[in-house]
Backbone as a ProteinNet text record, in pm:
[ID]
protein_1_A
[PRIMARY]
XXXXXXXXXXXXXXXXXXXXXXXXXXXXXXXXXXXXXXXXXXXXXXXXXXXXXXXXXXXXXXXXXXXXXXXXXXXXXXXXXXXXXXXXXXXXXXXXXXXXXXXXXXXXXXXXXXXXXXXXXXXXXXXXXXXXXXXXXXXXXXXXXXXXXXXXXXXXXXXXXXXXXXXXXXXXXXXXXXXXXXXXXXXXXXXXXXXXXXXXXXXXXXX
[TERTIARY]
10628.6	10486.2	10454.4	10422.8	10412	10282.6	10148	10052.2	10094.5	10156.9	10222.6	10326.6	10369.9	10484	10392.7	10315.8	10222.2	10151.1	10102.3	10064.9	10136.9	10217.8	10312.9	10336.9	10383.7	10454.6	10343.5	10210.5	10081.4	10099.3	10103.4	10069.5	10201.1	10284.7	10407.7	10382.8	10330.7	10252.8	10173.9	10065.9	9945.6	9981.9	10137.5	10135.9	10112.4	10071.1	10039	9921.4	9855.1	9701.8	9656	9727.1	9694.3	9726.8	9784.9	9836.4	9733.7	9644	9555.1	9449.4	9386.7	9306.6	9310.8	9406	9428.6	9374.4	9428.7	9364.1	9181.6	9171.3	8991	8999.1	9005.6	9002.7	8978.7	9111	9136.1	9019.2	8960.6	8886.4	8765.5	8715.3	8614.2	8611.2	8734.6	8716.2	8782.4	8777.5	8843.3	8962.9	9047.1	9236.2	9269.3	9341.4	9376	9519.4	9477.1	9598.5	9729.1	9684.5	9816.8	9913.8	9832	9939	9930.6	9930.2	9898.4	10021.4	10164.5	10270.2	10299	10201.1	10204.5	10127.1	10080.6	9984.9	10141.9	10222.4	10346.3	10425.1	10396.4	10525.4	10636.8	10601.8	10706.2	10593.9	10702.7	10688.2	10661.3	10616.8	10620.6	10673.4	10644.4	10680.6	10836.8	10889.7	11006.6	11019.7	11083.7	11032.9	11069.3	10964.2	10953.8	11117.6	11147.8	11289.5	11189.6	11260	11205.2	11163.4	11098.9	11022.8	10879.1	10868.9	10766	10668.5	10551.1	10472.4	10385.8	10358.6	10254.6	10166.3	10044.6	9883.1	9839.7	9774.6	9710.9	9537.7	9464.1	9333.3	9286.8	9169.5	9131.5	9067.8	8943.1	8883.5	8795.7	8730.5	8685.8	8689.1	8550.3	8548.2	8695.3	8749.3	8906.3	8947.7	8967.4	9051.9	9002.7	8918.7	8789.4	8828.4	8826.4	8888.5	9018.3	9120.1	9233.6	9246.9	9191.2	9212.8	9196.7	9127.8	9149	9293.6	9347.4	9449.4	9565	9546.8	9665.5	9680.2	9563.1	9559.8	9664.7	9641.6	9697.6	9837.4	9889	10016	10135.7	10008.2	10096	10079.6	10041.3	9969.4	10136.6	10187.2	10235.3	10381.2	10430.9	10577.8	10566.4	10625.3	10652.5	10715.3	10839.9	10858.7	10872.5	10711.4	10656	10595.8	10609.6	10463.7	10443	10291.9	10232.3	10175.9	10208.4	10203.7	10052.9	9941.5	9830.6	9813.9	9751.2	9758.2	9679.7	9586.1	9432.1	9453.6	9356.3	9342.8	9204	9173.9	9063.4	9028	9012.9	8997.3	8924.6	8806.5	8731.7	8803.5	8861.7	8965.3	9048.1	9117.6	9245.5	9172.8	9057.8	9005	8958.8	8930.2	8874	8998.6	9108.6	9251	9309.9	9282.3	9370.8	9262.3	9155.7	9091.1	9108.7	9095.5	9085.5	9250.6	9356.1	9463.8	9538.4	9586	9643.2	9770.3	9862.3	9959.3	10097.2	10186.8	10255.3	10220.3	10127.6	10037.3	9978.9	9988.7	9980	9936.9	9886	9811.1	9921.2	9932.6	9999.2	9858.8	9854.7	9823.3	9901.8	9822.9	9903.3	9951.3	10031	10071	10008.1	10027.5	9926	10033	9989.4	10037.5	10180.6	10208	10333.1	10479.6	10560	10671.8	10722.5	10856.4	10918.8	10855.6	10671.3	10642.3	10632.7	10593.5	10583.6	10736.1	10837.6	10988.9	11030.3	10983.2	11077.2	10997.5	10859.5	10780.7	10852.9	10888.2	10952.8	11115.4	11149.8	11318.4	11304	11198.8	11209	11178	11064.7	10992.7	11034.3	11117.2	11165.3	11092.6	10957	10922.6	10900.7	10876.4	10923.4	10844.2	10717.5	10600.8	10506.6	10409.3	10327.8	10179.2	10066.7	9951.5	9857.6	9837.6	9755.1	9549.8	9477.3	9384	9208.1	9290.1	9156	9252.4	9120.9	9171.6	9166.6	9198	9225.7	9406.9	9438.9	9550.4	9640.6	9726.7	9839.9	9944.1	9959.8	10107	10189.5	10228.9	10346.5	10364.9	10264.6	10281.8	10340.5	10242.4	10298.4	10446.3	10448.9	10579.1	10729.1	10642.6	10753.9	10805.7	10700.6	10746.1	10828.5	10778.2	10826.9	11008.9	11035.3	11108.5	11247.6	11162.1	11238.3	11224.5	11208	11236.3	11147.3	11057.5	10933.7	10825.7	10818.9	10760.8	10622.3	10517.8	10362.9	10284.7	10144.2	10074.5	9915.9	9832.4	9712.2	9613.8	9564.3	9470.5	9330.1	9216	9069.4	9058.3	9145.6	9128.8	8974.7	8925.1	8813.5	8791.1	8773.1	8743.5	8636.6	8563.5	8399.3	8383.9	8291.4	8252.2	8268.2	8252.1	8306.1	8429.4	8508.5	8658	8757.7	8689.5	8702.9	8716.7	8586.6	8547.1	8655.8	8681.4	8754.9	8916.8	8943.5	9116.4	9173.3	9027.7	9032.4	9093.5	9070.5	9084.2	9235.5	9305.5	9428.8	9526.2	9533.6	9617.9	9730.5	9778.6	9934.9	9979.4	9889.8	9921.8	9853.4	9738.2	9725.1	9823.9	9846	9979.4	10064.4	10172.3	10264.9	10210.7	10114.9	10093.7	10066.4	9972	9988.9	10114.6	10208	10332.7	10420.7	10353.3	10437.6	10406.8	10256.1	10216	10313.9	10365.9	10458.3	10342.9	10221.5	10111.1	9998.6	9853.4	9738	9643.6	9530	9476.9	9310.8	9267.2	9110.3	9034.7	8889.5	8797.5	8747.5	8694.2	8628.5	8725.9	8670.6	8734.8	8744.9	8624.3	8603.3	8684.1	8705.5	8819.6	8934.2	8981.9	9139.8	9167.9	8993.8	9034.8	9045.6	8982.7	9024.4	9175.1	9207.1	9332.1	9464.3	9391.2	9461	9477.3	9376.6	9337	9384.7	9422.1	9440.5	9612.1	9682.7	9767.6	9903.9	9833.5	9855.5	9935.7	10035.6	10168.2	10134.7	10082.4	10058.6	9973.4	9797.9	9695.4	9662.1	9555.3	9501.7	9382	9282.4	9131.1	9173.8	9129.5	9155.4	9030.8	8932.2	8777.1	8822.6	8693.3	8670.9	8717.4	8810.8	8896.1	8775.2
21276.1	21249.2	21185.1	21096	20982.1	21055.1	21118.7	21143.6	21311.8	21367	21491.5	21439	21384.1	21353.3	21237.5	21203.9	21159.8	21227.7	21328.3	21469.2	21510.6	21566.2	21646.1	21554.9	21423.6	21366.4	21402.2	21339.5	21348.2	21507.2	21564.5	21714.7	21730.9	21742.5	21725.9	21623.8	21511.1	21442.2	21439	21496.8	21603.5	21752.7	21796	21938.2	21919.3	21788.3	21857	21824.1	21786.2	21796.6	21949.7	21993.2	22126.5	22226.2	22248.5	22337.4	22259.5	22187.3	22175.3	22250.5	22193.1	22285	22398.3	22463.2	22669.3	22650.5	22590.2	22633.4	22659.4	22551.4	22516	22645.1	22699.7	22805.1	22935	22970.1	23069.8	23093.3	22981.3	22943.2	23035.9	22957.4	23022.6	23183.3	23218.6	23350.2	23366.1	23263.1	23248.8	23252.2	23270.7	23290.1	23432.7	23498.7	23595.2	23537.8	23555.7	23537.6	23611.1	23705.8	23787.7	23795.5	23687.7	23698.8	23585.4	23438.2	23357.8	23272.7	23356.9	23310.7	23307.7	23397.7	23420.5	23333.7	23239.2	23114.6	23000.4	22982	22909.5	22957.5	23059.2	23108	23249.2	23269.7	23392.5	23484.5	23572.4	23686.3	23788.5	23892.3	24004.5	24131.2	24171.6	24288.4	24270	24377.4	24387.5	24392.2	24366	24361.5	24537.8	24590.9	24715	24713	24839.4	24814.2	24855.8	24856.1	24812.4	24704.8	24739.8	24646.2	24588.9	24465.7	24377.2	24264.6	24326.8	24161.8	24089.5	23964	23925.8	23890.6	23934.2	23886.7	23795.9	23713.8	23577.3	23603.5	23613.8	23507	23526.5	23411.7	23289.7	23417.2	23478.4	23531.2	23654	23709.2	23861.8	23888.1	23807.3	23821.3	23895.4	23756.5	23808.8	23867.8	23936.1	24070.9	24184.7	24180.7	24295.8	24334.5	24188.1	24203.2	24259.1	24226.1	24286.7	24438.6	24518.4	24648.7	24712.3	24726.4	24827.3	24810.3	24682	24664.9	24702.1	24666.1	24726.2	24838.7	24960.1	25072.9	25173.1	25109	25131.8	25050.7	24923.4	24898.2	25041.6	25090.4	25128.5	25295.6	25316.4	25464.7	25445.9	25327.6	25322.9	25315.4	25277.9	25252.1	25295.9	25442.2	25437.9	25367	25270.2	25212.5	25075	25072.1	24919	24909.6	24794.3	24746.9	24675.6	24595.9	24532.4	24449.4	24321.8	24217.5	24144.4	24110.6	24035	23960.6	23806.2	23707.5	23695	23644.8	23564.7	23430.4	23374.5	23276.2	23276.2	23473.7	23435.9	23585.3	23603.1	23704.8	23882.7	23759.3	23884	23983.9	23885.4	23927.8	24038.4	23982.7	24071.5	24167.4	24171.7	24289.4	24405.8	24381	24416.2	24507.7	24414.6	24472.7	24613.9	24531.3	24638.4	24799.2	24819.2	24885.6	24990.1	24889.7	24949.3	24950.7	24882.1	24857	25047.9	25111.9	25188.7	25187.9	25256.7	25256.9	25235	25155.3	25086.8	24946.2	24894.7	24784.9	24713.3	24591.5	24532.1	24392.2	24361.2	24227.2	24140.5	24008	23921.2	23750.1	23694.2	23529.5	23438.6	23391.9	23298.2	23174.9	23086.3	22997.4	22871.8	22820.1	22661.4	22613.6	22510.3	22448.9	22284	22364.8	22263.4	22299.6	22191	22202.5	22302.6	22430.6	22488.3	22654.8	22636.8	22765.7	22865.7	22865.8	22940.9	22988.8	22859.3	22900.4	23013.8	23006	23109.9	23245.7	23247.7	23376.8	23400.5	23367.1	23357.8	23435.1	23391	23410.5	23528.7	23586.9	23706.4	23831.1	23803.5	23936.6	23919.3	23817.2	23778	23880.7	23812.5	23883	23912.4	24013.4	24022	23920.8	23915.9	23804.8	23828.5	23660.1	23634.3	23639.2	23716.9	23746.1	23644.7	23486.8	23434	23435.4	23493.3	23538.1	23418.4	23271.6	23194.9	23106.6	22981.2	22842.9	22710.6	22801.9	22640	22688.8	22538.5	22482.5	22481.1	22524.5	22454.7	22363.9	22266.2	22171.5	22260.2	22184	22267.5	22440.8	22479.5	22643.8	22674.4	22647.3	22645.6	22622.5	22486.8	22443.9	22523.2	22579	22683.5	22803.6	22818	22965.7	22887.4	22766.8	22724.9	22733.8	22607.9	22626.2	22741.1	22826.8	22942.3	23059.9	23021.1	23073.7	23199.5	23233.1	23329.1	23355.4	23440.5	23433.5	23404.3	23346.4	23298.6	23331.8	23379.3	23414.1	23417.4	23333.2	23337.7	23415.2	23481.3	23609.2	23550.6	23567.4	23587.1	23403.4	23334.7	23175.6	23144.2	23052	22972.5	22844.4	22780.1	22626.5	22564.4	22569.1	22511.6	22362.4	22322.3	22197.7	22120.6	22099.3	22028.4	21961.2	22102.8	22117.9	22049.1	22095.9	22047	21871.2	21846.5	21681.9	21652	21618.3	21580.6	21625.6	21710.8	21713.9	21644.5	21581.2	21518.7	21373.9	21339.8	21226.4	21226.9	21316.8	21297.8	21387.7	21347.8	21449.1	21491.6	21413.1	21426.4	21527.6	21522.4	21576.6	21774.7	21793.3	21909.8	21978.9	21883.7	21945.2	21980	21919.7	21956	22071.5	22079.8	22277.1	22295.3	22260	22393.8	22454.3	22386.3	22389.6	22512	22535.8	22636.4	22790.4	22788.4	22902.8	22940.1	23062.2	23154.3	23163.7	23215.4	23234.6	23223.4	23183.6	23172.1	23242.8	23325.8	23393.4	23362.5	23309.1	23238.9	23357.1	23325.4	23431.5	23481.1	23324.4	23343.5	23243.6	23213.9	23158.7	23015.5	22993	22839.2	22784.9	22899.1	22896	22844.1	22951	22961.8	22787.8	22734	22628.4	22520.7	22512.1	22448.1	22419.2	22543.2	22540.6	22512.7	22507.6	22470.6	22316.1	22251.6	22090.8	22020.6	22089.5	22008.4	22078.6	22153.4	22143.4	22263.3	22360.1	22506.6	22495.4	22584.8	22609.7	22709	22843	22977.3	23016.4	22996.1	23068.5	23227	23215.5	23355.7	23410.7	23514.4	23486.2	23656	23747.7	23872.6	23948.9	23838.1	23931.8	23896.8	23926.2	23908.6	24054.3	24030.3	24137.3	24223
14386.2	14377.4	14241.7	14285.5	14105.1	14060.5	14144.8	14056.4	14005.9	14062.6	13947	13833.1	13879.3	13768.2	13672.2	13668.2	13541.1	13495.5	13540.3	13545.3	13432.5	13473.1	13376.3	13206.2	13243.1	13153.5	13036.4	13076	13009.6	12944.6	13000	12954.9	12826.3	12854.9	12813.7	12643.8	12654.8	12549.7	12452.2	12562.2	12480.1	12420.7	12423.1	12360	12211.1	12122.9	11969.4	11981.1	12093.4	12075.8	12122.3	12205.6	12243.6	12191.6	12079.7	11965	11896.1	11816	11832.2	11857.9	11947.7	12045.8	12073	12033.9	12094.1	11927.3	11793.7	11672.6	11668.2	11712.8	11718.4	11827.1	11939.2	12038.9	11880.6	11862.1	11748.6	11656.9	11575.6	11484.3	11547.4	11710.5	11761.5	11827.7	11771.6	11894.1	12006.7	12017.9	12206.9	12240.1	12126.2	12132.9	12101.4	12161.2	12039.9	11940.3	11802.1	11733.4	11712.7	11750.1	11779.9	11894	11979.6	12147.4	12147.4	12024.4	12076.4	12138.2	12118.4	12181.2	12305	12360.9	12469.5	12565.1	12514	12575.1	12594.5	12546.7	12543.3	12589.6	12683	12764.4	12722.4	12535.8	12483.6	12508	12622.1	12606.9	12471.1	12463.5	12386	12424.4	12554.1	12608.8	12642.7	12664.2	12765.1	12891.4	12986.2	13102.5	13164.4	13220.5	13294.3	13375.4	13380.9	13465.2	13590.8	13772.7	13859.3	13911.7	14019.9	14102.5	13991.8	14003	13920.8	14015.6	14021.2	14123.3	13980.1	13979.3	13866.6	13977.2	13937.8	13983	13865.3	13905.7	13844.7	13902.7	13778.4	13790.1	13696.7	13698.2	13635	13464.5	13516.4	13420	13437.4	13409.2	13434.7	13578.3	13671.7	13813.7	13895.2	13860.3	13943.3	13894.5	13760	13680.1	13827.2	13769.9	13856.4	13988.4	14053.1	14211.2	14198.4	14185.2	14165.6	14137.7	14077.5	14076.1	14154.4	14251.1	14411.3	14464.6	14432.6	14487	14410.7	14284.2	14212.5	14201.3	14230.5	14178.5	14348.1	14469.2	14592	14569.5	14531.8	14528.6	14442.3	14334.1	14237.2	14322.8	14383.3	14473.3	14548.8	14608.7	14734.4	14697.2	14596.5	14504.1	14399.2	14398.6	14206.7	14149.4	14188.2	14049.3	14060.4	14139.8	14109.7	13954.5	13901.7	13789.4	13838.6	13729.9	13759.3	13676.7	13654.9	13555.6	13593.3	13519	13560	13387.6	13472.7	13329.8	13381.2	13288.5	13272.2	13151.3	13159.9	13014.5	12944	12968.7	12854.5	12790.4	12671.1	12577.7	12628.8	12694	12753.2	12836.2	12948.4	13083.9	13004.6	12897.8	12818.8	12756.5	12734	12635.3	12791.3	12873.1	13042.6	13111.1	13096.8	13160.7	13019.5	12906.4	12823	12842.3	12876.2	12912.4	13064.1	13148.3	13337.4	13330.4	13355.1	13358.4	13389.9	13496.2	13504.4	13442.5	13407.4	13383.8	13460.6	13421.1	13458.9	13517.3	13487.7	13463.8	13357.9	13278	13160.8	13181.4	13129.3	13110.7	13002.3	13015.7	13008.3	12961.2	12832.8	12898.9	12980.3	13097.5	13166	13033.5	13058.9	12974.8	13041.1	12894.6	12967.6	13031.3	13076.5	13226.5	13177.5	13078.6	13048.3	13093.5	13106.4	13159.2	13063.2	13106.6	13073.7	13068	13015.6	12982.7	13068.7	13200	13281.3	13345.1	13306	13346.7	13278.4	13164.6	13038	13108.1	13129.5	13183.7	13291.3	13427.8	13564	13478.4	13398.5	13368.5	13311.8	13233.4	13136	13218.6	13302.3	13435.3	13543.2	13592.6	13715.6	13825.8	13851.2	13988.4	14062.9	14153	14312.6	14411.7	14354.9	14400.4	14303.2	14313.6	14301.7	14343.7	14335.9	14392.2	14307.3	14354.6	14262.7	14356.9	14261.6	14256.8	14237	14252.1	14231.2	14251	14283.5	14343.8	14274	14154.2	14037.9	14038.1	14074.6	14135.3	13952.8	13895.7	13750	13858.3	13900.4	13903.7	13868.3	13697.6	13630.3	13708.7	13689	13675.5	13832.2	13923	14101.3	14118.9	14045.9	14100.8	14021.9	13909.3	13868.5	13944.7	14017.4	14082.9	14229.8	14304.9	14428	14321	14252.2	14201.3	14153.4	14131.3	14095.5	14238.1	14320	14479.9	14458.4	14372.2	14429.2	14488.1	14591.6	14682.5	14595.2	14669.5	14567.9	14714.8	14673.7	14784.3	14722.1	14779.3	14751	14797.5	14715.8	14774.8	14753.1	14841.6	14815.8	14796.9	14842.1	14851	14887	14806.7	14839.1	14766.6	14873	14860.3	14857.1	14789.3	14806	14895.9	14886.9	14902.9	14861.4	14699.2	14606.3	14650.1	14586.8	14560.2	14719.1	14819.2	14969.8	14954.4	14890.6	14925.7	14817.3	14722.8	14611.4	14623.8	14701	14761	14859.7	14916.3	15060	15021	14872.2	14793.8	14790.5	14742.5	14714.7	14820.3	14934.1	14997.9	14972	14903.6	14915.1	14797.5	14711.2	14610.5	14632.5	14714.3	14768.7	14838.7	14910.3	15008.8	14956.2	14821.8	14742.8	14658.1	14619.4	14586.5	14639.5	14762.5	14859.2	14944.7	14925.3	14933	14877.7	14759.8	14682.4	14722.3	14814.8	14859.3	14988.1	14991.2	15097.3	15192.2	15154.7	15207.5	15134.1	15240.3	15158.2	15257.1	15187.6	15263.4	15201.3	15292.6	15285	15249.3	15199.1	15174.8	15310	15365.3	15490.6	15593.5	15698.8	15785.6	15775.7	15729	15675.7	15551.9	15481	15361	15405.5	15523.6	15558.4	15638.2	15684.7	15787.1	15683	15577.3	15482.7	15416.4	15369.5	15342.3	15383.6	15579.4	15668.8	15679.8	15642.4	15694.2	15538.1	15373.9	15273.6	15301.7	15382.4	15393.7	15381.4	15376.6	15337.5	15523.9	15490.5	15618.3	15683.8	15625.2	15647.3	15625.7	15703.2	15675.1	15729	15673.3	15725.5	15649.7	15725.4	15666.6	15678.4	15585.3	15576.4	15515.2	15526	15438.6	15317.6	15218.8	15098.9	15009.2	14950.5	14869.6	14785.2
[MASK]
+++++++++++++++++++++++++++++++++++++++++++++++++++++++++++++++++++++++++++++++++++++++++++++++++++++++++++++++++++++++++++++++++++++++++++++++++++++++++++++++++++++++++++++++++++++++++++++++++++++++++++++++

């Protein structure tokens, strides 16, 4: 796909503007400086021995959603954990709070080649629960890549987002590609996800 792979190269280009930019972030508040390695992919933690799923979303909302569920995954396997990344301060200050034990919050890494590999290589885990419908290239195709299962929970596709994927099909289809499964909010979600190209739908209610 030439428009991912210019994608990337670009991103890949722009990493001393974006070290950069996480400074000006820092400056304002909006980084933490103490995990800010963890925006590039290094780990800090060790990885939990056991079973490991990472949950993904975006920023408080989806932190939020996610805990009924994590709190029953972790009810149902003791020696599951439970890895959840966000990319924003609040989210991490939200999780280091609610977060049960054997459960830890993580920053997702920006969306450049390699960073999300080194995350995938260090927690290697069992699946992916991604939690909102802003699409990373790089990041997706790390997990298709590295053969983990990826599964979209609480999927929704607006109108917008609908009309403007309709633009580039080819390139929807190749992440939606990386999903094992995607599971719509509503039905109109799932038929969406069905028509930009998703293999495995399914509409399960709003999490």
């Amino acid at each position: 796909m030439i428009a991912l792979f210019l994608y990337r190269v670009i991103f890949v280009l722009l990493t001393p503007f974006l070290v950069v930019w996480f400074w000006i972030r820092l400056l304002k508040g909006k980084e933490n400086k103490n995990r800010f390695c963890e925006r590039l992919g290094h780990p800090k933690k060790p990885r939990p021995q056991g079973k490991l799923i990472w949950m993904h979303g975006a920023s408080v909302g989806e932190c939020l959603s996610m805990l009924p569920l994590i709190h029953r995954l972790l009810e149902l396997d003791e020696s599951l954990h439970i890895m959840v990344t966000s990319g924003t301060t609040s989210s991490a200050s939200l999780m280091a709070k609610r977060l049960p034990e054997r459960a830890f919050h993580h920053y997702l890494p920006v969306d450049v080649l390699g960073a999300t590999a080194r995350l995938i290589r260090h927690f290697k885990p069992q699946a992916v629960y991604w939690f909102e419908s802003e699409f990373w290239p790089t990041t997706l195709l790390a997990f298709k890549s590295a053969k983990v299962p990826l599964i979209l929970l609480n999927g929704r596709i607006s109108d917008k987002s609908f009309a403007r994927w309709q633009k580039y099909p080819k390139v929807i289809k190749k992440m939606l590609s990386c999903f094992t499964l995607t599971l719509g909010q509503s039905e109109e979600d799932r038929r969406r996800l069905e028509v930009l190209g998703s293999l495995d739908t399914a509409c399960v209610g709003n999490i």
